[in-house]
Short mmCIF file of C-alpha atoms in Angstrom, two decimals:
data_model
loop_
_atom_site.label_atom_id
_atom_site.label_comp_id
_atom_site.label_asym_id
_atom_site.label_seq_id
_atom_site.Cartn_x
_atom_site.Cartn_y
_atom_site.Cartn_z
CA MET A 1 20.02 -6.26 9.12
CA THR A 2 21.72 -6.14 11.96
CA ALA A 3 20.32 -4.88 16.01
CA ALA A 4 21.57 -1.52 15.57
CA GLU A 5 19.68 -1.17 11.78
CA GLU A 6 16.35 -2.81 12.56
CA ASN A 7 16.47 -0.22 15.84
CA LYS A 8 17.86 2.91 13.00
CA ASP A 9 13.85 1.68 11.13
CA LEU A 10 12.31 1.95 14.31
CA TYR A 11 12.97 5.23 16.05
CA ARG A 12 12.95 6.81 12.52
CA GLY A 13 16.76 7.69 12.47
CA GLU A 14 17.28 9.15 16.46
CA GLN A 15 20.52 7.56 17.06
CA TRP A 16 20.89 7.79 20.63
CA PHE A 17 18.27 5.14 20.59
CA ILE A 18 20.50 2.20 18.75
CA ALA A 19 21.16 -0.44 20.89
CA PRO A 20 24.87 -0.65 20.57
CA ASP A 21 26.12 -4.52 19.52
CA GLU A 22 28.19 -5.66 21.89
CA ILE A 23 25.42 -5.58 24.86
CA GLN A 24 24.15 -8.82 24.86
CA SER A 25 20.39 -8.72 25.68
CA HIS A 26 21.20 -11.47 28.82
CA GLY A 27 19.39 -9.21 31.94
CA GLU A 28 15.98 -6.50 31.21
CA VAL A 29 18.16 -3.53 33.28
CA LYS A 30 21.77 -2.63 33.04
CA VAL A 31 23.25 0.60 35.24
CA ILE A 32 26.26 1.23 33.48
CA GLY A 33 28.92 3.42 36.40
CA ALA A 34 31.47 5.30 37.95
CA TYR A 35 32.61 3.47 40.84
CA LEU A 36 33.02 6.27 42.95
CA SER A 37 30.82 9.14 41.18
CA LEU A 38 28.03 10.16 44.23
CA PHE A 39 25.26 10.86 40.38
CA CYS A 40 25.83 6.85 39.95
CA THR A 41 25.40 6.19 43.56
CA ARG A 42 21.58 7.20 43.68
CA ILE A 43 20.47 4.60 40.37
CA GLU A 44 21.37 1.30 42.79
CA TRP A 45 20.37 2.63 45.38
CA ALA A 46 16.76 3.01 44.00
CA LEU A 47 17.16 -0.53 42.07
CA LYS A 48 17.71 -2.03 45.59
CA LEU A 49 15.40 0.04 47.50
CA LYS A 50 12.33 -1.34 44.87
CA GLY A 51 13.78 -5.34 44.40
CA VAL A 52 15.37 -4.97 40.86
CA GLU A 53 17.99 -6.69 39.80
CA TYR A 54 20.41 -5.36 37.79
CA GLU A 55 24.30 -5.30 35.54
CA TYR A 56 26.21 -3.32 36.71
CA ILE A 57 28.72 -2.10 34.28
CA GLU A 58 32.09 -0.40 35.16
CA GLU A 59 32.76 2.33 33.13
CA ASP A 60 36.60 3.72 32.60
CA LEU A 61 35.82 7.37 32.19
CA LYS A 62 39.79 8.40 30.63
CA ASN A 63 38.51 6.11 28.01
CA LYS A 64 34.51 5.72 27.66
CA SER A 65 34.04 2.72 26.06
CA PRO A 66 31.18 2.54 22.46
CA ILE A 67 28.78 1.38 24.42
CA LEU A 68 28.09 4.54 26.39
CA ILE A 69 28.42 6.33 23.63
CA ASN A 70 25.94 4.82 22.36
CA SER A 71 23.67 4.80 24.99
CA ASN A 72 24.60 8.84 25.51
CA PRO A 73 26.03 9.64 21.84
CA VAL A 74 24.31 14.03 23.67
CA HIS A 75 26.58 13.89 26.98
CA LYS A 76 28.32 10.53 26.89
CA LYS A 77 28.05 10.44 31.00
CA VAL A 78 27.34 7.97 33.14
CA PRO A 79 24.88 7.58 34.70
CA VAL A 80 22.84 5.25 32.04
CA LEU A 81 19.76 3.29 32.57
CA LEU A 82 19.21 0.24 30.31
CA HIS A 83 16.16 -1.37 30.19
CA HIS A 84 15.35 -4.06 28.09
CA ASP A 85 18.96 -2.71 25.69
CA ASN A 86 16.72 1.10 26.12
CA PRO A 87 18.93 3.97 27.81
CA ILE A 88 17.50 7.09 30.00
CA VAL A 89 20.57 9.05 30.76
CA GLU A 90 20.62 11.96 33.73
CA SER A 91 20.62 10.50 37.40
CA LEU A 92 17.24 12.39 38.21
CA LEU A 93 15.59 11.95 34.83
CA ILE A 94 16.61 8.71 35.95
CA LEU A 95 15.06 8.11 39.45
CA GLU A 96 11.32 9.61 37.83
CA TYR A 97 11.73 6.73 35.08
CA ILE A 98 12.75 3.97 37.45
CA ASP A 99 9.73 4.82 40.25
CA GLU A 100 6.93 4.90 37.04
CA VAL A 101 8.18 2.09 36.01
CA TRP A 102 8.90 -0.30 39.62
CA LYS A 103 5.51 1.50 40.97
CA GLU A 104 6.33 0.02 44.78
CA LYS A 105 7.83 2.07 47.35
CA PRO A 106 7.14 5.35 45.71
CA LEU A 107 10.54 7.46 45.19
CA LEU A 108 8.61 10.36 44.68
CA PRO A 109 5.27 12.05 46.47
CA GLN A 110 1.67 11.80 45.45
CA ASP A 111 0.90 15.13 45.51
CA PRO A 112 1.64 16.55 42.83
CA TYR A 113 1.78 19.77 45.03
CA GLN A 114 4.75 18.42 47.12
CA LYS A 115 6.22 16.30 43.98
CA ALA A 116 7.19 19.45 42.72
CA ILE A 117 9.08 20.60 45.54
CA ALA A 118 10.85 17.06 46.24
CA ARG A 119 11.98 17.70 42.32
CA PHE A 120 12.21 21.52 42.82
CA TRP A 121 15.52 20.62 45.97
CA ALA A 122 16.84 18.15 43.70
CA LYS A 123 17.79 20.29 41.51
CA PHE A 124 18.75 23.18 44.04
CA ALA A 125 20.78 20.87 45.49
CA ASP A 126 22.11 19.41 42.56
CA GLU A 127 23.16 22.98 40.54
CA LYS A 128 24.12 25.02 44.37
CA CYS A 129 25.40 22.52 46.89
CA VAL A 130 27.52 19.71 45.11
CA TRP A 131 29.35 22.38 42.67
CA GLY A 132 29.48 25.28 45.01
CA ALA A 133 30.85 22.52 47.41
CA TRP A 134 33.24 21.39 45.28
CA GLY A 135 34.37 25.14 44.29
CA ALA A 136 35.18 25.84 47.34
CA CYS A 137 37.55 22.88 47.65
CA GLN A 138 38.96 24.37 45.38
CA ALA A 139 39.52 27.60 45.86
CA GLU A 140 42.29 29.50 47.55
CA GLY A 141 42.54 32.17 50.44
CA GLU A 142 39.47 35.19 49.83
CA GLU A 143 38.47 33.03 47.31
CA LYS A 144 37.49 29.89 49.10
CA GLU A 145 36.08 32.10 52.37
CA LYS A 146 33.35 33.51 49.96
CA ALA A 147 32.67 30.17 47.59
CA ALA A 148 32.38 28.91 51.52
CA GLU A 149 30.12 31.36 53.10
CA SER A 150 27.57 31.32 49.29
CA ALA A 151 28.05 26.61 49.36
CA MET A 152 26.43 26.72 53.12
CA GLU A 153 24.34 29.83 51.82
CA SER A 154 22.49 26.69 50.60
CA PHE A 155 22.96 24.40 52.83
CA ALA A 156 21.03 26.12 55.39
CA PHE A 157 18.41 25.75 52.86
CA LEU A 158 18.74 22.54 53.01
CA GLU A 159 19.10 22.21 57.50
CA LYS A 160 14.95 24.07 56.86
CA GLN A 161 14.16 21.73 54.85
CA ILE A 162 14.28 18.79 56.89
CA GLU A 163 12.93 20.12 60.00
CA GLY A 164 10.02 18.03 61.55
CA LYS A 165 11.30 15.23 59.40
CA MET A 166 12.86 11.94 59.97
CA PHE A 167 13.61 12.23 56.02
CA PHE A 168 13.36 14.60 53.40
CA GLY A 169 10.80 11.77 52.17
CA GLY A 170 9.26 11.32 54.99
CA GLU A 171 9.05 8.55 58.24
CA GLU A 172 10.47 7.05 55.03
CA ILE A 173 14.31 8.04 52.63
CA GLY A 174 12.64 8.72 49.19
CA TYR A 175 13.79 10.82 46.48
CA LEU A 176 14.74 14.29 47.68
CA ASP A 177 17.17 11.28 50.26
CA LEU A 178 17.87 9.66 47.01
CA ALA A 179 18.91 12.76 45.16
CA LEU A 180 21.20 14.25 48.58
CA GLY A 181 22.28 11.26 49.74
CA TRP A 182 25.92 12.64 48.48
CA ILE A 183 26.18 14.29 52.14
CA PRO A 184 26.81 12.07 53.85
CA HIS A 185 29.92 10.74 52.23
CA TRP A 186 31.14 12.50 49.42
CA LEU A 187 31.04 16.06 50.89
CA ASN A 188 32.98 14.56 53.86
CA VAL A 189 35.81 14.08 51.76
CA MET A 190 35.54 16.76 49.49
CA GLU A 191 35.91 18.55 53.27
CA GLU A 192 38.73 16.84 54.50
CA VAL A 193 40.35 16.91 50.70
CA GLY A 194 39.43 21.03 50.35
CA ASP A 195 39.90 21.83 54.08
CA LEU A 196 36.98 23.27 54.99
CA LYS A 197 34.02 22.37 56.61
CA LEU A 198 30.59 23.19 55.43
CA VAL A 199 27.90 20.72 57.48
CA ASP A 200 28.85 19.85 60.22
CA ALA A 201 26.52 19.51 63.97
CA GLU A 202 26.86 23.36 65.02
CA LYS A 203 26.39 24.81 61.63
CA PHE A 204 23.39 22.56 61.01
CA PRO A 205 22.73 20.22 63.21
CA LEU A 206 19.03 19.25 61.75
CA LEU A 207 21.19 18.67 58.15
CA GLN A 208 23.85 16.60 60.54
CA GLU A 209 21.67 14.27 61.99
CA TRP A 210 19.75 13.67 58.44
CA THR A 211 23.22 11.91 57.51
CA GLN A 212 23.77 10.08 59.81
CA ARG A 213 20.24 8.19 60.36
CA PHE A 214 21.04 7.78 55.82
CA ILE A 215 24.23 6.33 56.04
CA GLN A 216 23.22 3.65 58.45
CA VAL A 217 20.20 2.59 55.93
CA PRO A 218 21.62 -1.06 54.97
CA ILE A 219 20.74 -0.80 51.35
CA ILE A 220 21.77 3.11 51.66
CA LYS A 221 25.34 1.54 52.99
CA GLU A 222 25.91 -1.55 50.66
CA CYS A 223 26.48 0.80 48.13
CA LEU A 224 29.09 3.64 49.24
CA PRO A 225 32.82 3.63 47.65
CA ALA A 226 35.71 2.76 49.93
CA ARG A 227 36.34 5.91 51.63
CA GLU A 228 39.64 6.08 50.69
CA LYS A 229 39.18 5.31 46.99
CA LEU A 230 37.02 8.75 46.91
CA VAL A 231 39.46 10.31 49.30
CA ASN A 232 42.75 9.27 46.64
CA TYR A 233 40.45 10.98 43.80
CA PHE A 234 39.27 14.04 44.78
CA THR A 235 42.99 14.47 45.90
CA ALA A 236 44.50 13.49 42.60
CA SER A 237 40.81 16.30 41.52
CA LEU A 238 41.39 18.77 43.07
CA SER A 239 45.58 19.11 42.70
CA TYR A 240 45.44 18.29 38.72
CA THR A 241 43.11 21.42 38.56
CA LEU A 242 45.21 23.86 41.56
CA GLY A 243 48.35 22.01 40.06
CA ASP A 244 47.09 21.98 36.11
CA LEU A 245 49.89 23.37 33.94
CA LYS A 246 50.82 21.71 30.67
CA LEU A 247 54.60 22.47 29.97
CA VAL A 248 55.20 19.52 27.25
CA ASP A 249 52.55 19.14 24.60
CA ALA A 250 51.98 19.00 20.39
CA GLU A 251 51.58 22.10 20.84
CA LYS A 252 54.00 23.40 22.41
CA PHE A 253 57.47 21.53 21.15
CA PRO A 254 56.12 18.84 18.28
CA LEU A 255 59.63 16.90 17.82
CA LEU A 256 59.41 16.16 22.08
CA GLN A 257 55.99 15.02 21.97
CA GLU A 258 56.77 13.14 19.40
CA TRP A 259 59.86 10.98 21.35
CA THR A 260 58.12 10.61 24.06
CA GLN A 261 55.24 8.94 21.96
CA ARG A 262 58.03 6.97 20.35
CA PHE A 263 59.73 6.45 23.67
CA ILE A 264 57.31 4.77 26.04
CA GLN A 265 56.81 2.80 23.72
CA VAL A 266 59.31 0.45 23.67
CA PRO A 267 58.87 -2.51 25.76
CA ILE A 268 62.02 -2.79 28.39
CA ILE A 269 60.61 1.52 28.81
CA LYS A 270 57.06 0.27 29.50
CA GLU A 271 57.61 -2.17 32.06
CA CYS A 272 59.23 -0.34 34.12
CA LEU A 273 57.48 2.28 34.03
CA PRO A 274 55.59 3.33 37.96
CA ALA A 275 51.31 2.43 38.21
CA ARG A 276 50.65 6.15 37.54
CA GLU A 277 48.23 6.37 39.76
CA LYS A 278 50.71 5.74 42.87
CA LEU A 279 52.64 8.61 41.57
CA VAL A 280 49.48 10.70 40.87
CA ASN A 281 49.74 10.25 44.86
CA TYR A 282 52.30 10.93 45.37
CA PHE A 283 53.14 14.08 44.19
CA THR A 284 49.83 15.47 44.84
CA ALA A 285 50.48 14.68 48.55
CA SER A 286 54.11 16.27 48.45
CA LEU A 287 51.97 19.66 46.23
CA SER A 288 50.12 19.52 49.61
CA TYR A 289 52.76 19.60 52.48
CA THR A 290 55.07 21.44 50.45
CA ARG A 291 51.50 24.34 50.89
CA SER A 292 51.32 23.59 53.62
CA LEU A 293 54.32 24.32 54.77
CA LYS A 294 54.46 27.63 52.96
CA ALA A 295 51.17 28.13 54.90
CA SER A 296 51.87 28.24 58.36
CA HIS A 297 56.01 29.79 57.00
CA GLN A 298 53.11 33.47 56.23
CA MET B 1 -11.78 24.55 41.91
CA GLU B 2 -8.86 26.22 43.84
CA GLU B 3 -7.77 29.69 42.42
CA VAL B 4 -4.77 29.81 40.07
CA LYS B 5 -2.82 32.39 40.18
CA LEU B 6 -0.03 33.50 37.54
CA HIS B 7 3.60 36.10 38.80
CA GLY B 8 4.43 36.22 35.95
CA PHE B 9 7.45 39.80 33.34
CA TRP B 10 5.66 40.09 30.09
CA PRO B 11 9.02 39.52 28.58
CA SER B 12 10.81 36.47 30.14
CA PRO B 13 10.22 33.62 28.31
CA PHE B 14 10.19 31.50 31.28
CA SER B 15 6.08 32.92 32.50
CA GLN B 16 5.96 32.81 28.88
CA ARG B 17 5.96 28.83 28.84
CA VAL B 18 3.31 28.63 31.95
CA ILE B 19 0.76 30.40 30.11
CA TRP B 20 1.05 28.29 26.97
CA ALA B 21 0.90 25.89 28.96
CA LEU B 22 -2.41 26.76 30.91
CA LYS B 23 -3.91 28.14 27.55
CA LEU B 24 -3.05 24.36 26.31
CA LYS B 25 -5.31 22.91 28.99
CA GLY B 26 -7.49 25.85 30.01
CA VAL B 27 -6.48 26.31 33.33
CA GLU B 28 -8.19 30.24 34.05
CA TYR B 29 -5.61 31.59 35.90
CA GLU B 30 -5.07 35.51 37.05
CA TYR B 31 -2.02 37.04 35.81
CA ILE B 32 -0.25 39.40 38.27
CA GLU B 33 3.13 41.47 36.68
CA GLU B 34 5.36 41.31 38.69
CA ASP B 35 8.27 44.38 38.20
CA ILE B 36 11.54 41.97 38.65
CA THR B 37 13.34 45.62 39.68
CA ASN B 38 11.31 46.08 42.30
CA LYS B 39 10.48 42.82 43.47
CA SER B 40 7.22 42.77 45.97
CA GLU B 41 7.03 41.50 49.05
CA LEU B 42 5.07 38.41 47.71
CA LEU B 43 7.65 37.50 45.05
CA LEU B 44 10.17 36.91 48.04
CA LYS B 45 7.83 35.44 50.43
CA TYR B 46 6.70 32.90 46.99
CA ASN B 47 10.81 32.47 46.38
CA PRO B 48 13.11 33.19 48.71
CA VAL B 49 15.79 30.82 47.58
CA TYR B 50 15.84 33.01 43.33
CA LYS B 51 13.26 35.81 44.17
CA LYS B 52 12.73 35.33 40.76
CA ILE B 53 9.88 35.15 38.47
CA PRO B 54 7.29 32.24 37.45
CA VAL B 55 5.78 31.63 39.91
CA LEU B 56 2.30 29.70 40.47
CA VAL B 57 0.09 30.32 43.33
CA HIS B 58 -2.27 26.92 43.47
CA GLY B 59 -4.67 26.90 46.58
CA GLY B 60 -2.32 29.44 47.75
CA LYS B 61 0.91 27.26 47.40
CA PRO B 62 3.79 27.75 45.01
CA ILE B 63 5.27 26.25 42.37
CA VAL B 64 8.49 27.84 41.38
CA GLU B 65 11.12 26.76 38.58
CA SER B 66 9.63 27.24 34.90
CA LEU B 67 10.08 23.74 34.32
CA VAL B 68 9.09 22.60 37.34
CA ILE B 69 5.46 24.77 36.95
CA LEU B 70 5.48 22.81 33.91
CA GLU B 71 5.35 19.47 35.14
CA TYR B 72 3.00 20.34 38.42
CA ILE B 73 0.26 21.54 35.32
CA GLU B 74 0.47 19.02 33.23
CA GLU B 75 0.19 16.24 36.72
CA THR B 76 -3.14 18.14 37.92
CA TRP B 77 -4.29 19.18 35.66
CA PRO B 78 -3.83 15.68 33.38
CA HIS B 79 -6.08 16.28 29.71
CA ASN B 80 -4.91 17.46 27.39
CA PRO B 81 -1.70 15.97 27.65
CA LEU B 82 1.28 17.03 27.10
CA LEU B 83 4.43 14.80 28.06
CA PRO B 84 4.23 11.33 26.95
CA THR B 85 2.33 7.89 29.40
CA ASP B 86 5.12 5.92 27.99
CA ALA B 87 7.50 6.10 30.82
CA TYR B 88 10.72 5.15 28.08
CA GLN B 89 8.73 7.96 26.08
CA LYS B 90 8.67 10.01 28.52
CA ALA B 91 11.71 10.34 30.18
CA ILE B 92 13.11 11.39 26.59
CA ALA B 93 11.03 14.29 26.92
CA ARG B 94 12.27 15.63 29.31
CA PHE B 95 15.83 14.66 28.56
CA TRP B 96 14.54 16.96 25.46
CA ILE B 97 13.26 19.57 27.72
CA GLN B 98 16.25 19.70 29.54
CA PHE B 99 19.10 20.16 27.04
CA GLY B 100 20.18 23.34 26.30
CA THR B 101 18.40 25.39 28.44
CA ASP B 102 20.28 27.29 31.15
CA LYS B 103 23.71 26.49 29.41
CA PRO B 104 26.20 28.96 30.29
CA CYS B 105 26.63 30.29 26.85
CA PHE B 106 23.31 31.59 25.70
CA ARG B 107 23.71 34.06 28.91
CA THR B 108 27.75 35.07 27.80
CA PHE B 109 25.78 35.30 24.41
CA PHE B 110 23.77 38.07 25.84
CA GLN B 111 26.53 39.74 28.12
CA ALA B 112 30.16 39.04 25.60
CA SER B 113 31.85 40.88 23.08
CA GLY B 114 34.65 39.77 20.46
CA GLU B 115 36.15 36.24 21.22
CA GLU B 116 34.39 35.20 24.48
CA LEU B 117 30.91 36.19 22.17
CA GLU B 118 32.28 34.41 19.41
CA LYS B 119 32.77 31.74 21.45
CA ALA B 120 29.05 31.76 22.86
CA ALA B 121 27.95 31.45 19.62
CA LYS B 122 29.94 28.27 18.58
CA GLU B 123 28.84 26.91 20.95
CA ILE B 124 24.81 27.77 21.05
CA LEU B 125 25.11 26.31 17.18
CA GLU B 126 27.06 22.81 18.21
CA ILE B 127 23.64 22.41 20.77
CA LEU B 128 20.87 23.71 18.44
CA LYS B 129 22.54 21.18 15.83
CA ILE B 130 22.08 18.61 18.52
CA LEU B 131 18.80 19.55 19.60
CA GLU B 132 17.40 19.80 15.96
CA GLU B 133 19.18 16.28 14.14
CA GLN B 134 18.34 14.32 17.14
CA GLY B 135 15.55 15.47 19.94
CA LEU B 136 13.08 17.51 16.54
CA GLY B 137 14.48 14.74 13.85
CA ASP B 138 11.77 14.58 10.32
CA LYS B 139 9.08 15.08 12.88
CA LYS B 140 6.84 18.32 12.54
CA PHE B 141 6.62 19.23 16.22
CA PHE B 142 9.11 17.32 19.09
CA GLY B 143 5.75 16.52 19.91
CA GLY B 144 4.78 14.90 16.80
CA ASP B 145 1.32 15.94 15.15
CA THR B 146 1.34 18.38 17.99
CA ILE B 147 2.98 20.69 20.60
CA ASN B 148 3.54 19.62 24.21
CA LEU B 149 5.87 20.83 27.15
CA VAL B 150 8.84 20.01 24.40
CA ASP B 151 8.45 22.90 22.36
CA ILE B 152 7.19 25.19 25.00
CA ALA B 153 10.01 24.64 26.43
CA HIS B 154 12.29 25.49 23.41
CA GLY B 155 9.57 27.93 21.88
CA TRP B 156 12.25 31.11 23.65
CA LEU B 157 14.30 30.71 20.35
CA PRO B 158 11.53 32.56 18.52
CA LEU B 159 10.91 35.95 19.24
CA TRP B 160 12.72 36.41 21.80
CA PHE B 161 16.37 34.11 21.27
CA GLU B 162 16.08 36.38 17.40
CA SER B 163 15.84 39.49 19.59
CA ILE B 164 18.50 38.81 22.08
CA GLU B 165 20.20 38.27 18.03
CA GLU B 166 19.52 41.45 16.81
CA ALA B 167 20.51 42.77 20.45
CA VAL B 168 23.76 41.26 20.02
CA GLY B 169 24.39 42.06 16.13
CA VAL B 170 24.89 37.97 15.56
CA LYS B 171 23.19 36.16 13.62
CA VAL B 172 23.13 32.29 15.09
CA MET B 173 20.49 30.71 13.97
CA GLU B 174 20.21 30.75 9.71
CA SER B 175 17.91 29.20 7.85
CA THR B 176 20.64 27.28 5.87
CA THR B 177 22.79 26.34 8.89
CA LEU B 178 19.42 24.80 10.80
CA PRO B 179 17.07 23.91 8.13
CA ARG B 180 13.83 21.74 10.88
CA LEU B 181 14.73 24.19 13.33
CA HIS B 182 14.27 26.93 11.21
CA ALA B 183 10.67 24.84 9.69
CA TRP B 184 10.29 24.33 13.67
CA ILE B 185 9.63 27.34 14.44
CA GLN B 186 7.26 28.51 11.65
CA ASN B 187 5.05 26.25 11.95
CA PHE B 188 5.29 26.55 16.32
CA MET B 189 4.52 30.19 15.78
CA GLU B 190 0.99 29.25 13.85
CA VAL B 191 -0.32 27.01 16.88
CA ASP B 192 -3.83 29.37 17.76
CA VAL B 193 -2.25 29.29 21.35
CA ILE B 194 0.93 30.21 21.29
CA LYS B 195 0.07 32.81 18.49
CA GLU B 196 -2.22 34.67 20.10
CA ASN B 197 0.01 34.64 23.23
CA LEU B 198 2.56 36.31 21.86
CA PRO B 199 4.24 39.28 23.63
CA ASP B 200 4.79 42.13 21.20
CA ARG B 201 7.56 41.50 19.37
CA GLU B 202 9.03 45.21 18.44
CA LYS B 203 9.11 45.80 23.00
CA VAL B 204 10.69 42.78 23.24
CA LEU B 205 13.91 43.57 21.03
CA VAL B 206 13.79 47.26 23.05
CA HIS B 207 13.85 45.26 26.05
CA MET B 208 16.61 42.83 24.86
CA LYS B 209 18.34 46.37 23.21
CA LYS B 210 18.29 48.19 26.47
CA LEU B 211 19.54 45.20 28.54
CA ARG B 212 22.58 44.56 25.45
CA GLU B 213 23.86 47.80 26.12
CA LYS B 214 23.90 47.68 30.20
CA PHE B 215 25.76 44.08 29.74
CA VAL B 216 28.57 45.65 27.77
CA ALA B 217 28.57 48.35 30.40
CA ASN B 218 29.06 46.11 33.12
CA HIS B 219 31.26 43.50 31.46
CA SER B 220 34.04 46.16 29.78
CA ASN B 221 34.16 47.07 33.35
#
C-alpha cells in the first residue's frame, strides 16, 4: 500500500489528508509559501518566535506543485503548514494551530474575551484593510479617492486599538501584531506603487509608531522579503490589472495562437528571448511614464 | 454567573447560530430583539465597526461577528465541547466552519437576475459540492455522530437558504445533485435543540420574498 492509500483508509476518504508522495519525511514542520506573500511571512514569524524549526518550501504560484495541490485541494493557495505531513491551511487558522501546539510564548491572549477581540480585528483587517488598500492602489481618478477614503476609515479603527499599547499584543508582539505585520512593509510598497498614502504619521500617529517598533524586532526584520522585489511584484500586478487586455488568444484567433506555440518552441527562437520578467518591468515602467505625462498635461 | 445577553433579529440565521450554541451549552441568556431598520443606540455602541447583529454581551462586554461569538462560547463554557480537542482536528473543523460562509456568490444569488443569477447559482453548487464531498464525507454530521460548530455554521442552509431559493425561484440544493447534504439537512433538522429553536418557516419565507423584491428593484437601477 502506498502512503496515500494508507492515509485514505485512516481518514475515510477525506482527500485533503492524503500525504503527497513527493514529500520526504525528514523534518516535522514544513511551510509551503511564496517569498513575497504577506500571508506566508506571518507563519514564519510565528514559528521563529516559538523557536520551532521548519523546512521552507518555495512555491511557484504560476505553476503550482503537486505538493501544494495535494495539501490544499480546496483552495490551492499558500501558506500551508505541514505538521507530521498533516496540512493546515488559511494563515490565521495556521497561527491558531501553532499557538495551540507550541505553548511557549503564547501569541493569543489567554482570556476568552481578549482572544475574541484579537480574532475580530485580525479578520476585520484581512477583509477591509488588505483588500481595501490594494483596491485603492489599483483604482484611478474619483474611484481612487473614494477607495482611499474607505480604506482610511478602516485604518482609523486600528489606530484606536493601538492606543496606550506598545504592541497590539500588549508589552510583546502577539497574534494581532503578526496579522497586521504587513502594514509596515507591504502596505508601504503598495502605497508607493499605487501612488497614495494611507497610513502616515500625520493621519495615524499611533499606528505609524507601532509600525516602527514592530519592524525593528529582529525576528520580524529578518523575515521581510527584499523591498525591491516587492516593488517589482506589485508594479507588475498593478499594470496587469490596468493593462489588462487580451488581443490574441485561442478563442479569437485560434490559428495564430497555434502558430505562436509552434514558433516559441523552435530552439533558436527560444534561446534569444529576453527574460519575461524584465520585459514586464520595462513595459510597466513605460506605461507609468506615459500615464504620468498624460496626467501632467490634463 | 455573569449576565449573558444576545442582541438578535428573528429571521437572521447569524443570530440563530448563537442561540443554538448557547442552548447546547445550557447557558441562560436574555434575548433582545433588534429592529435592524431602526438600530438601537446600544447596538451601535456595541458594534461600531459593522453595526450588525448578533452581539453577545457577557458581563457587559460585547462580542461581535457570529463565528467569533461561537468560538467565545466554546471557550467560556467548555462542557459539552462543540469543537474537537485535538489541535489538528480543530484546525480542520475551523476550516470547514469558514468555508463557503460569506462568499459573495450567495449575496449575488439573492440580489441578481438573468445571467448573473445563473453564474452565482453555479458557483454556489460548486461550493456545496466541495462542502459535501470533502467536509461532510460519509459522516452523519460534520461533527461526527453529534452536531458541532461546523454543523451550526452551515445550519442556515435548511430553512433560510431554502427560503431564499424559493424567493428567487431557483433551486440549487437538489437531493439528486447534493445527496449527502440533503441527508445531512434531514438529520440536522431532527436534532432536538435545532428543532426546538427555529423561527416560523412561513414568516421567514415572507421576509426573504420582501427582501428579494427590494433587491431586484435596486439592482436593475
